[in-house]
Each structure stands twice: as C-alpha cells, then as structure tokens.
Amino acid sequence: MASNGVKGSAAQTAAAYFDAWRKGDVSRMERLVYQPPRDFAAQHYRLTENLHVSSIQLTPGRLKSMGEEAAEVPFAGVRQLDEFGAWPFDSTLRLGVRDRAWKVLWAPETLHPLLKDGGTLELDEIDVSAAELVTSEGDRIPNDSYADSYLNQLKPELAQAGHAWELVSKVPGQPVRQLMTHQPKANVERTTLSRNVQAAAARALDAADDSTIIAIRPSTGEIVALADRLKDNYSAVRDVFPPGSVFKTITAAALLKNGLDPAAQVPCPGTYTIPFNRAFDNDGKVDRGLVSFTDAYAYSCNTTFVEQATTRLTADQLRQTADEWGFGRPIATGIGGTCGTMPDTDDPNMFGADAIGQGQVVATPLCMAALAAAVQSGTWRSPRLLSEAQVRRIDGAPYKDVPMDGQVVAALRDMMAAVVDHGTARDMGLPEGVAGKTGTAEVPGGEGSHAWFIGYRDDLAFCVFVRHGGSGRQAAVPIAARFLNGL
C-alpha cells in the first residue's frame, strides 16, 4: 500500500496486465480490470478464435501520468494470424485509481482500436473459382479426354486447399472496410498427364465403348494418360475385374523365382487335368506339344500354367508373388485407387484357375498398368496423378518403391517381347519395340469376356481394358496399336 493509501502503482498494474496478456492468462487480466464486462474473457477468446490468432507480442511504451489517479500506457502489438502472418496494431492501456487501487480501465478498443463503438473484426472466406487442372506441361487438358470424371473429383479437393481469406472491420452505420486479403498464389494445379499421350489415349478409345487406357511412366510412376470410358460408373482405378491371362505375368514371375528356366521345355497340351480334380483347356483346345516356357507365355498356354503352378508352387507362394508386384495394397494416386486381391485357397481347382487369372483373383486396370511398368523399369512404383506433395496430402503417404528380382525381370521382358514377336499379339500393327501380354477373362453369368492387353515401349507402360469386349487379341490389342501409333 502506497503512503497515500492506494494499493500498488500504475506501472505495476500495467506491467502485470501485459505479462498476463502475453501468457494468455485471461483470468488474471480480468482481476486487474475495474468492473470488467461479463463477457470479458469471451471477447478475448472470440477474437483469437475468429481471426485464427496463433500468438501475440506486446511492447509497452512510456507510462504517461494524467494526474494523481489516472495514467495510460501506449503500446504496440503484433498478432500472428494463421492466414496472414504478422498483423501489427497500436493501442493504449488506460489505468485509474478505483476503490483505492490502481486498475485497468478496459474497453474493447484496448484489444484493438477498430473494436471501438461496437466495431467487430472478422475473418471471412472468399469464394474462389474452382481449381484448374492442367497437363504436366502446363497445357489445358485435351477436349473429350475421357478423364473428366477423375479431374472433376479432384477440383473440390484442390480448391479447398487454396482458400482465399479477407480480414474486415465492421462498424455499425459504416461501410465494411477490408483490411487484408489472402488469395491463393495460383489456382492452377499440374497433373502428371501428358498432353500428347492423353490425347492419343482418348482418340484410341473413340470407337471403343466400355473401355479404358491407363499409361504410366515406369521411371517415375507418373500416370501420363487416364482415359476411361467404362460404363455403369465403373472406375479403372478403383474397380476390380478378373484379369485373365495378363495375370500369367505374375504366375510366370513366381515360377521363375522358384527356378523354372525361361528356356525349359514344358508341355502345352490342349487339355490338362489336375490329378483327381478338374480339367483346363487352351483356347480352342490347341495342342502345342513341348514348347519353351517363354513360348508357353507368348502363346498363353492355360494348360502349361495350370500344370506348372500346381506342381511347382503353393497357392501361398503365388499370392506372395502377387503381393510383391502390387496386390493387396491401396494406391495413393491423388484420386485413390487399389491394385488387386488373390484370396487364400486350399482348393486345387481354385488355385489352378487363379494361376491363369480366373478363379478368385481380381485386379484393376491401374494395377495391371503398374505391373507392366514394373517389368519395364525393374522397380514397382506407386502410380500417381498429382505431385508427390499433393498425393501425400490427399491420399496419404504412397507405398515405397519396391525393386524387383533382376533375373526375373529380365526373363519377363523377353517373354513379353515374344508375345508381340510371334505370340498372341503378333501381326496386329503394333509399332516396333512394344512388349506386352494379352488377356481374355471369362466372366461368370454368361456375359462376354473382358479383353486385356498390357505392355510397354521405352519409358511408357500401359493397360488397355475392354469390359465384355471379347478376346484380348481382337478387342484390346487394336486399341493399343491405335494409341501407340498415335503418339
């Protein structure tokens, strides 16, 4: 108590108030105020929350005495706003002797001068135009690209990431005053789509209803084309289908890993019966006699693959190989996605069917494009449609790169080249340097088979899928030829 009977001093009260304010101790601040309003704490919390204030700095000036019982301290403040960064302001802390003690004489303008006379400070979200998605080169996405459903799905996600904000002052009876605005730097987002590759894929599908082409750059995992004309709301990246003989690529990988030499002579009879179980036929029950394992793949011998898989492998070994090549994983593309599944089985007939891509095994066209890309590059990479940072933000961390067995990869490349050279994709107008695998997948219920063709040329891997299109050679390979020759 001072000699004049007044508790404390103006300087002590001001110092205590600023210290409590810096620490966010609103209760302590309120105890230093003379007759604080009932909503004193609420006003402080509301301003902090509404303006997204993360911190505040306060720098008091020199105390000015206004007589024996009044004083004021001018001060500079800086609020750190999440959307705008540092936002400085100047105000004054007024003090007076009340009830024989120095107290803060608080008013809303102590918080900020613009809160005087019933004023409010508000952070408003501004409507911004939808995100514009462009190719990797920065060009517009080609018209009629058959990628619209995926790009439209992305636009709200990317627009949400680029909110525009304005900080405004509103005083009753006065026009709204805009203090600051924050616009996104650019409302344009680059995809991984290549203008030329996307255009070629779309034009290749113009005459092919209920079909899709996905093309991937094997060296990076970037999706350079995603043209999807699948009907009935089916998605090439999320919906699974029986892969038919393109799955023999994974079965071949399992057999190669297990020691079967690509040059080994293996039987390719027209029909093969798993002992004490069901029979499997080649297309047309063609009997090719003894052929190399490479040629069994090139000719897509069902009987060879059923016999070799069921005598050399377990179902678990085949499933583990499928998992190594991407199955059982979610795929972080920026638009979601999945690969495929091969459920466990102890039924020899189901295992034989799975080995040739029938049975329970299913996969997305995206998964099969990634498989072809992994053969070309020797590394399985998670496909993506956006930058790595955007994919991580939207879909989460992608699956890490998986280096594949070098000897297995080298053999698969030779086998896929044989398919185009003298196998099921020969003489179909494919450009030089293409390697691939055809697939025809029977569909339960009597509907037409699904047609597949996967492959690669240089640093471009692809999957062509025609739902209920018939045979891979007749329905899918011509689309691939149009696509590749259109690049």
XYZ file of C-alpha atoms in Angstrom:
487
model
C 0.000 0.000 0.000
C 1.440 3.366 -1.008
C 1.713 6.205 1.504
C -1.405 7.790 0.049
C -3.384 4.644 0.856
C -3.640 3.468 -2.764
C -2.722 -0.130 -3.436
C 0.073 -0.671 -5.999
C 1.053 1.727 -8.736
C 0.047 2.389 -12.317
C 3.358 0.934 -13.550
C 2.971 -2.258 -11.529
C -0.610 -2.828 -12.671
C 0.261 -2.166 -16.309
C 3.272 -4.490 -16.157
C 1.182 -7.243 -14.550
C -1.568 -6.818 -17.155
C 0.814 -7.024 -20.128
C 2.529 -10.057 -18.621
C -0.781 -11.896 -18.164
C -1.891 -10.929 -21.692
C 1.293 -12.301 -23.251
C 0.745 -15.594 -21.420
C -2.931 -15.764 -22.390
C -3.937 -15.717 -18.701
C -7.302 -14.029 -19.203
C -8.488 -14.730 -15.656
C -5.527 -12.828 -14.214
C -6.101 -9.992 -16.674
C -9.745 -9.804 -15.616
C -8.780 -9.453 -11.927
C -6.715 -6.360 -12.806
C -9.646 -4.650 -14.585
C -12.121 -2.356 -12.879
C -15.670 -3.660 -13.375
C -14.865 -5.894 -16.350
C -17.840 -6.757 -18.593
C -19.372 -10.176 -18.063
C -18.091 -11.322 -21.418
C -14.543 -10.012 -20.854
C -12.972 -13.463 -21.269
C -15.338 -14.395 -24.106
C -14.360 -11.269 -26.073
C -10.674 -12.216 -25.871
C -11.223 -15.862 -26.765
C -13.649 -14.973 -29.574
C -11.199 -12.575 -31.228
C -8.386 -15.123 -31.006
C -10.548 -17.891 -32.448
C -12.286 -15.846 -35.144
C -9.070 -14.348 -36.509
C -7.039 -17.569 -36.167
C -4.511 -15.863 -33.882
C -1.617 -18.153 -33.013
C 0.381 -15.735 -30.810
C 0.649 -12.110 -29.702
C 3.605 -9.811 -28.964
C 3.182 -6.674 -26.812
C 5.678 -3.829 -26.471
C 4.612 -1.184 -23.913
C 5.733 2.423 -24.332
C 6.454 5.030 -21.615
C 3.842 5.423 -18.855
C 2.115 8.797 -19.042
C 0.695 10.242 -15.836
C -2.650 12.018 -16.323
C -2.839 13.250 -12.728
C -2.592 11.530 -9.374
C -5.252 8.956 -10.145
C -5.036 8.411 -13.897
C -2.392 7.137 -16.293
C -2.071 5.499 -19.676
C 0.486 3.334 -21.477
C 0.636 3.410 -25.280
C 1.704 0.053 -26.642
C 2.484 -1.712 -29.896
C 1.133 -5.183 -30.533
C 1.657 -7.819 -33.198
C -0.830 -10.644 -33.641
C 0.318 -13.654 -35.668
C -2.583 -14.745 -37.881
C -2.535 -18.203 -39.481
C -3.694 -16.906 -42.863
C -1.848 -13.563 -42.971
C 1.201 -13.795 -40.763
C 2.194 -10.812 -38.597
C -0.552 -8.190 -38.139
C 0.638 -5.141 -36.132
C -1.588 -2.722 -34.245
C -1.223 0.201 -31.803
C -3.430 0.833 -28.811
C -3.469 2.341 -25.345
C -3.869 0.792 -21.902
C -5.717 3.215 -19.636
C -5.444 2.995 -15.849
C -7.057 4.728 -12.900
C -7.453 4.543 -9.147
C -10.676 2.816 -8.258
C -11.606 1.590 -4.781
C -8.170 2.722 -3.510
C -6.277 0.508 -6.001
C -4.766 1.009 -9.462
C -6.940 -0.780 -12.009
C -7.048 -1.157 -15.764
C -9.912 0.864 -17.255
C -10.725 -1.589 -20.005
C -12.706 -1.029 -23.181
C -12.953 -3.177 -26.332
C -10.537 -0.837 -28.151
C -7.862 -1.975 -25.674
C -7.903 -5.241 -27.644
C -7.773 -3.339 -30.951
C -8.702 0.255 -31.833
C -11.146 -0.921 -34.522
C -13.317 -2.560 -31.858
C -14.420 0.910 -30.645
C -18.072 1.939 -30.960
C -19.345 -1.635 -31.358
C -16.921 -2.495 -34.152
C -16.011 -6.082 -34.969
C -13.095 -7.731 -36.705
C -13.936 -10.729 -38.855
C -12.076 -13.237 -40.981
C -14.207 -14.226 -43.964
C -13.683 -16.916 -46.536
C -13.901 -15.658 -50.106
C -15.375 -17.782 -52.868
C -12.673 -18.560 -55.407
C -13.049 -20.098 -58.816
C -12.652 -23.875 -58.996
C -9.162 -25.232 -59.419
C -7.980 -25.517 -62.995
C -6.169 -28.742 -63.722
C -3.593 -28.770 -66.481
C -1.183 -31.248 -68.021
C 2.353 -31.806 -66.778
C 3.493 -29.363 -69.471
C 1.097 -26.684 -68.188
C -1.303 -27.033 -71.129
C -5.063 -27.406 -70.957
C -6.329 -30.966 -70.709
C -7.332 -32.039 -74.249
C -11.045 -31.872 -75.061
C -13.022 -35.120 -74.860
C -10.132 -36.677 -72.963
C -12.317 -39.189 -71.054
C -10.521 -38.055 -67.889
C -13.222 -35.625 -66.742
C -14.715 -37.810 -64.008
C -11.333 -38.049 -62.281
C -10.403 -34.391 -62.751
C -13.810 -33.188 -61.540
C -13.353 -35.349 -58.457
C -10.078 -33.548 -57.754
C -11.260 -29.963 -58.246
C -13.073 -29.506 -54.910
C -10.159 -31.106 -53.075
C -7.647 -28.763 -54.686
C -9.891 -25.702 -54.418
C -10.310 -26.422 -50.712
C -6.552 -26.433 -50.349
C -6.427 -22.871 -51.705
C -8.953 -20.947 -49.621
C -8.993 -17.193 -50.088
C -9.490 -15.064 -46.962
C -10.231 -11.441 -46.147
C -9.906 -9.614 -42.846
C -12.599 -6.960 -42.495
C -13.614 -4.271 -39.991
C -17.333 -3.753 -39.417
C -18.636 -0.734 -37.508
C -22.392 -0.114 -37.169
C -23.552 2.569 -39.575
C -20.340 2.497 -41.629
C -19.382 0.593 -44.782
C -17.420 -2.614 -44.340
C -13.674 -1.938 -44.519
C -11.366 -4.565 -45.992
C -8.085 -4.651 -44.074
C -6.224 -7.540 -45.730
C -6.854 -10.276 -48.285
C -5.076 -13.548 -48.903
C -5.522 -15.099 -52.346
C -4.000 -18.419 -53.381
C -0.815 -17.878 -55.342
C -2.256 -19.738 -58.286
C -5.495 -21.535 -58.917
C -3.806 -23.922 -61.346
C -2.664 -27.425 -60.468
C -0.440 -29.531 -62.703
C -1.361 -33.161 -63.079
C 1.057 -35.812 -64.328
C -0.973 -36.244 -67.526
C 0.978 -35.663 -70.721
C -0.973 -33.688 -73.298
C 0.117 -35.804 -76.264
C -0.221 -39.158 -74.507
C -3.643 -38.296 -73.059
C -4.878 -37.116 -76.467
C -3.625 -40.298 -78.139
C -5.293 -42.480 -75.487
C -8.606 -40.657 -75.819
C -8.625 -40.861 -79.623
C -7.794 -44.579 -79.449
C -10.944 -45.084 -77.350
C -13.280 -43.002 -79.524
C -14.692 -46.098 -81.218
C -14.333 -48.402 -78.199
C -17.247 -48.186 -75.789
C -16.880 -49.514 -72.215
C -13.075 -49.400 -72.319
C -10.103 -47.701 -70.709
C -6.423 -46.931 -71.257
C -4.061 -46.127 -68.408
C -0.477 -45.208 -69.271
C 2.335 -44.834 -66.731
C 5.904 -43.562 -66.951
C 7.801 -46.515 -65.413
C 10.798 -44.430 -64.320
C 8.652 -42.230 -62.049
C 5.236 -43.851 -61.576
C 3.522 -40.791 -63.095
C 0.191 -41.502 -64.780
C 0.649 -39.860 -68.193
C -2.738 -40.908 -69.591
C -6.011 -41.860 -67.925
C -8.781 -42.246 -70.495
C -11.796 -44.047 -69.061
C -14.976 -44.882 -70.997
C -16.133 -47.658 -68.658
C -19.907 -47.633 -68.279
C -22.177 -48.141 -65.269
C -19.958 -45.949 -63.060
C -17.084 -48.408 -63.135
C -13.660 -46.933 -62.419
C -10.361 -48.030 -63.941
C -8.515 -47.158 -60.726
C -10.915 -48.467 -58.079
C -12.963 -51.339 -59.523
C -11.548 -54.845 -59.890
C -12.135 -57.387 -62.643
C -10.823 -60.896 -63.367
C -7.510 -60.230 -65.171
C -7.389 -63.394 -67.244
C -4.085 -64.217 -68.874
C -2.362 -60.917 -68.086
C -2.103 -62.380 -64.574
C 0.145 -65.074 -66.057
C 2.848 -62.400 -65.817
C 2.703 -62.771 -62.035
C 2.420 -66.551 -62.211
C 5.453 -66.560 -64.518
C 7.329 -64.382 -62.007
C 6.546 -66.886 -59.241
C 7.695 -69.834 -61.387
C 10.873 -68.046 -62.487
C 11.636 -67.169 -58.879
C 11.097 -70.815 -57.987
C 13.746 -71.915 -60.522
C 11.870 -72.612 -63.771
C 14.176 -71.593 -66.629
C 12.649 -69.453 -69.421
C 14.144 -71.861 -71.980
C 12.928 -75.013 -70.215
C 10.753 -77.279 -72.370
C 7.277 -77.648 -70.906
C 4.166 -79.402 -72.239
C 1.302 -77.349 -73.698
C -1.440 -79.945 -74.305
C -4.903 -78.940 -75.483
C -6.333 -80.073 -72.145
C -4.730 -80.641 -68.764
C -6.443 -82.226 -65.779
C -5.188 -81.553 -62.269
C -4.879 -85.072 -60.805
C -8.186 -86.100 -59.176
C -9.604 -82.644 -59.985
C -10.931 -80.585 -62.893
C -9.653 -80.156 -66.454
C -8.411 -76.896 -68.002
C -8.371 -76.164 -71.747
C -6.328 -73.951 -74.022
C -8.242 -71.524 -76.216
C -9.663 -73.782 -78.936
C -8.049 -76.767 -77.172
C -4.929 -76.158 -79.254
C -2.198 -78.705 -78.505
C 1.292 -77.214 -78.993
C 3.253 -80.169 -77.667
C 6.544 -79.270 -75.958
C 7.429 -75.575 -76.015
C 9.813 -73.345 -74.103
C 8.387 -71.699 -71.006
C 8.853 -68.354 -72.798
C 6.727 -69.569 -75.699
C 4.121 -71.035 -73.354
C 3.720 -67.473 -72.085
C 3.789 -65.997 -75.594
C 1.067 -68.409 -76.772
C -0.794 -68.013 -73.460
C -0.971 -71.767 -72.769
C -3.514 -72.206 -69.998
C -2.617 -75.850 -69.594
C 1.094 -75.133 -69.138
C 0.493 -72.534 -66.479
C -2.031 -74.621 -64.557
C 0.275 -77.667 -64.584
C 3.455 -75.763 -63.689
C 1.792 -73.676 -60.966
C 0.014 -76.584 -59.280
C 3.088 -78.866 -59.356
C 5.832 -76.345 -58.571
C 4.129 -73.730 -56.361
C 1.767 -73.445 -53.452
C -1.166 -71.078 -53.555
C 0.542 -69.108 -50.800
C 3.698 -68.679 -52.909
C 1.656 -67.356 -55.815
C -0.230 -64.946 -53.556
C 3.038 -63.714 -52.022
C 4.404 -63.025 -55.521
C 1.208 -61.153 -56.397
C 1.687 -59.054 -53.269
C 5.294 -58.300 -54.278
C 4.017 -56.975 -57.611
C 1.440 -54.653 -56.052
C -1.546 -56.753 -54.982
C -3.183 -56.165 -51.629
C -2.081 -52.505 -51.472
C -4.069 -49.297 -51.555
C -2.548 -46.994 -54.162
C -2.081 -43.306 -53.380
C -2.678 -41.610 -56.739
C -4.375 -38.419 -55.553
C -7.714 -39.929 -56.647
C -7.439 -43.056 -54.534
C -7.085 -46.458 -56.080
C -6.383 -50.089 -55.397
C -4.492 -52.905 -57.078
C -5.970 -56.359 -56.707
C -6.510 -59.349 -54.483
C -5.827 -63.060 -54.591
C -7.619 -64.646 -51.620
C -6.079 -67.676 -49.924
C -7.333 -71.067 -51.070
C -6.628 -74.727 -50.335
C -8.762 -75.883 -53.280
C -6.518 -77.183 -56.133
C -9.146 -76.269 -58.726
C -9.367 -72.682 -57.456
C -5.565 -72.460 -57.328
C -5.358 -73.643 -60.952
C -7.952 -71.074 -62.002
C -6.154 -68.309 -60.092
C -2.883 -69.167 -61.853
C -4.429 -68.153 -65.199
C -6.216 -65.058 -63.850
C -9.613 -66.643 -63.313
C -10.942 -68.090 -60.064
C -10.943 -65.567 -57.229
C -8.133 -63.288 -58.405
C -9.195 -59.756 -59.440
C -7.332 -56.562 -60.369
C -7.862 -53.003 -61.524
C -6.619 -51.763 -64.910
C -4.441 -49.353 -62.871
C -2.850 -52.355 -61.132
C -2.065 -54.062 -64.423
C -0.542 -50.879 -65.885
C 1.682 -50.641 -62.798
C 2.659 -54.297 -63.297
C 3.768 -53.600 -66.883
C 5.665 -50.529 -65.687
C 7.462 -52.602 -63.041
C 8.602 -55.108 -65.690
C 9.939 -52.281 -67.857
C 11.820 -50.448 -65.078
C 12.629 -53.308 -62.706
C 11.001 -51.397 -59.833
C 7.348 -51.345 -58.733
C 6.351 -47.717 -58.170
C 3.070 -46.468 -56.773
C 1.266 -44.697 -59.657
C 0.248 -41.087 -59.099
C -1.769 -38.429 -60.921
C -0.522 -35.393 -58.972
C 2.718 -34.125 -57.482
C 4.135 -36.236 -54.676
C 3.305 -33.493 -52.157
C -0.348 -33.266 -53.234
C -0.725 -37.057 -53.298
C 0.666 -37.247 -49.769
C -1.739 -34.518 -48.600
C -4.835 -36.016 -50.236
C -4.283 -39.787 -50.110
C -1.513 -40.147 -47.543
C 1.992 -41.489 -47.968
C 2.336 -43.710 -51.048
C 3.741 -47.213 -50.804
C 7.515 -47.201 -51.057
C 9.289 -48.227 -54.278
C 9.935 -51.977 -54.480
C 12.961 -53.198 -56.501
C 12.126 -56.483 -58.237
C 14.371 -59.523 -58.743
C 16.688 -58.637 -61.648
C 16.781 -62.123 -63.199
C 13.009 -62.465 -63.028
C 12.542 -59.036 -64.617
C 14.976 -59.799 -67.447
C 13.142 -63.036 -68.226
C 9.718 -61.346 -68.141
C 10.922 -58.702 -70.604
C 11.960 -61.425 -73.064
C 8.651 -63.236 -72.562
C 6.578 -60.087 -73.149
C 8.629 -59.306 -76.265
C 7.881 -62.839 -77.537
C 4.123 -62.205 -77.186
C 4.358 -59.396 -79.753
C 7.027 -61.060 -81.907
C 5.344 -64.420 -82.504
C 2.699 -64.891 -79.803
C -0.880 -63.782 -79.263
C -0.198 -60.119 -80.200
C 1.788 -60.786 -83.409
C 0.918 -59.062 -86.694
C -1.501 -56.588 -85.069
C 0.099 -53.353 -86.243
C 1.921 -52.578 -83.007
C 4.957 -50.310 -83.517
C 8.445 -51.691 -83.162
C 9.776 -52.059 -79.625
C 6.485 -52.970 -77.935
C 6.398 -55.836 -75.438
C 3.168 -56.990 -73.848
C 0.698 -59.636 -72.730
C -2.842 -60.297 -73.916
C -5.592 -61.490 -71.636
C -9.119 -62.801 -72.062
C -11.030 -63.166 -68.818
C -14.194 -65.224 -68.669
C -16.984 -63.603 -66.686
C -19.469 -65.537 -64.513
C -23.066 -65.274 -65.678
C -22.537 -65.764 -69.381
C -21.694 -62.160 -70.279
C -18.907 -61.536 -72.761
C -15.297 -61.963 -71.655
C -13.166 -58.990 -70.609
C -10.370 -58.117 -73.023
C -6.954 -57.032 -71.722
C -3.618 -56.001 -73.150
C -0.749 -54.726 -71.003
C 2.679 -53.714 -72.184
C 5.345 -51.097 -72.583
C 7.504 -49.319 -75.101
C 10.535 -47.342 -73.907
C 9.540 -45.297 -70.820
C 5.800 -45.805 -71.365
C 3.784 -48.657 -69.879
C 0.073 -49.157 -70.448
C -3.017 -51.214 -69.818
C -5.905 -51.463 -72.276
C -9.100 -52.979 -70.843
C -12.380 -53.546 -72.685
C -15.210 -54.656 -70.438
C -17.101 -57.561 -72.034
C -15.076 -56.839 -75.164
C -14.199 -60.424 -76.084
C -10.649 -61.639 -76.671
C -7.606 -59.589 -75.752
C -6.093 -60.065 -79.216
C -9.192 -58.988 -81.121
C -10.528 -56.220 -78.835
C -7.681 -54.786 -76.751
C -4.576 -55.062 -78.943
C -6.039 -52.961 -81.837
C -6.805 -50.169 -79.335
C -3.219 -50.329 -78.071
C -1.968 -50.154 -81.665
C -4.093 -47.040 -82.351
C -2.854 -45.490 -79.103
C 0.843 -46.170 -79.645
C 0.801 -45.247 -83.335
C -0.979 -42.005 -82.433
C 1.827 -40.768 -80.189
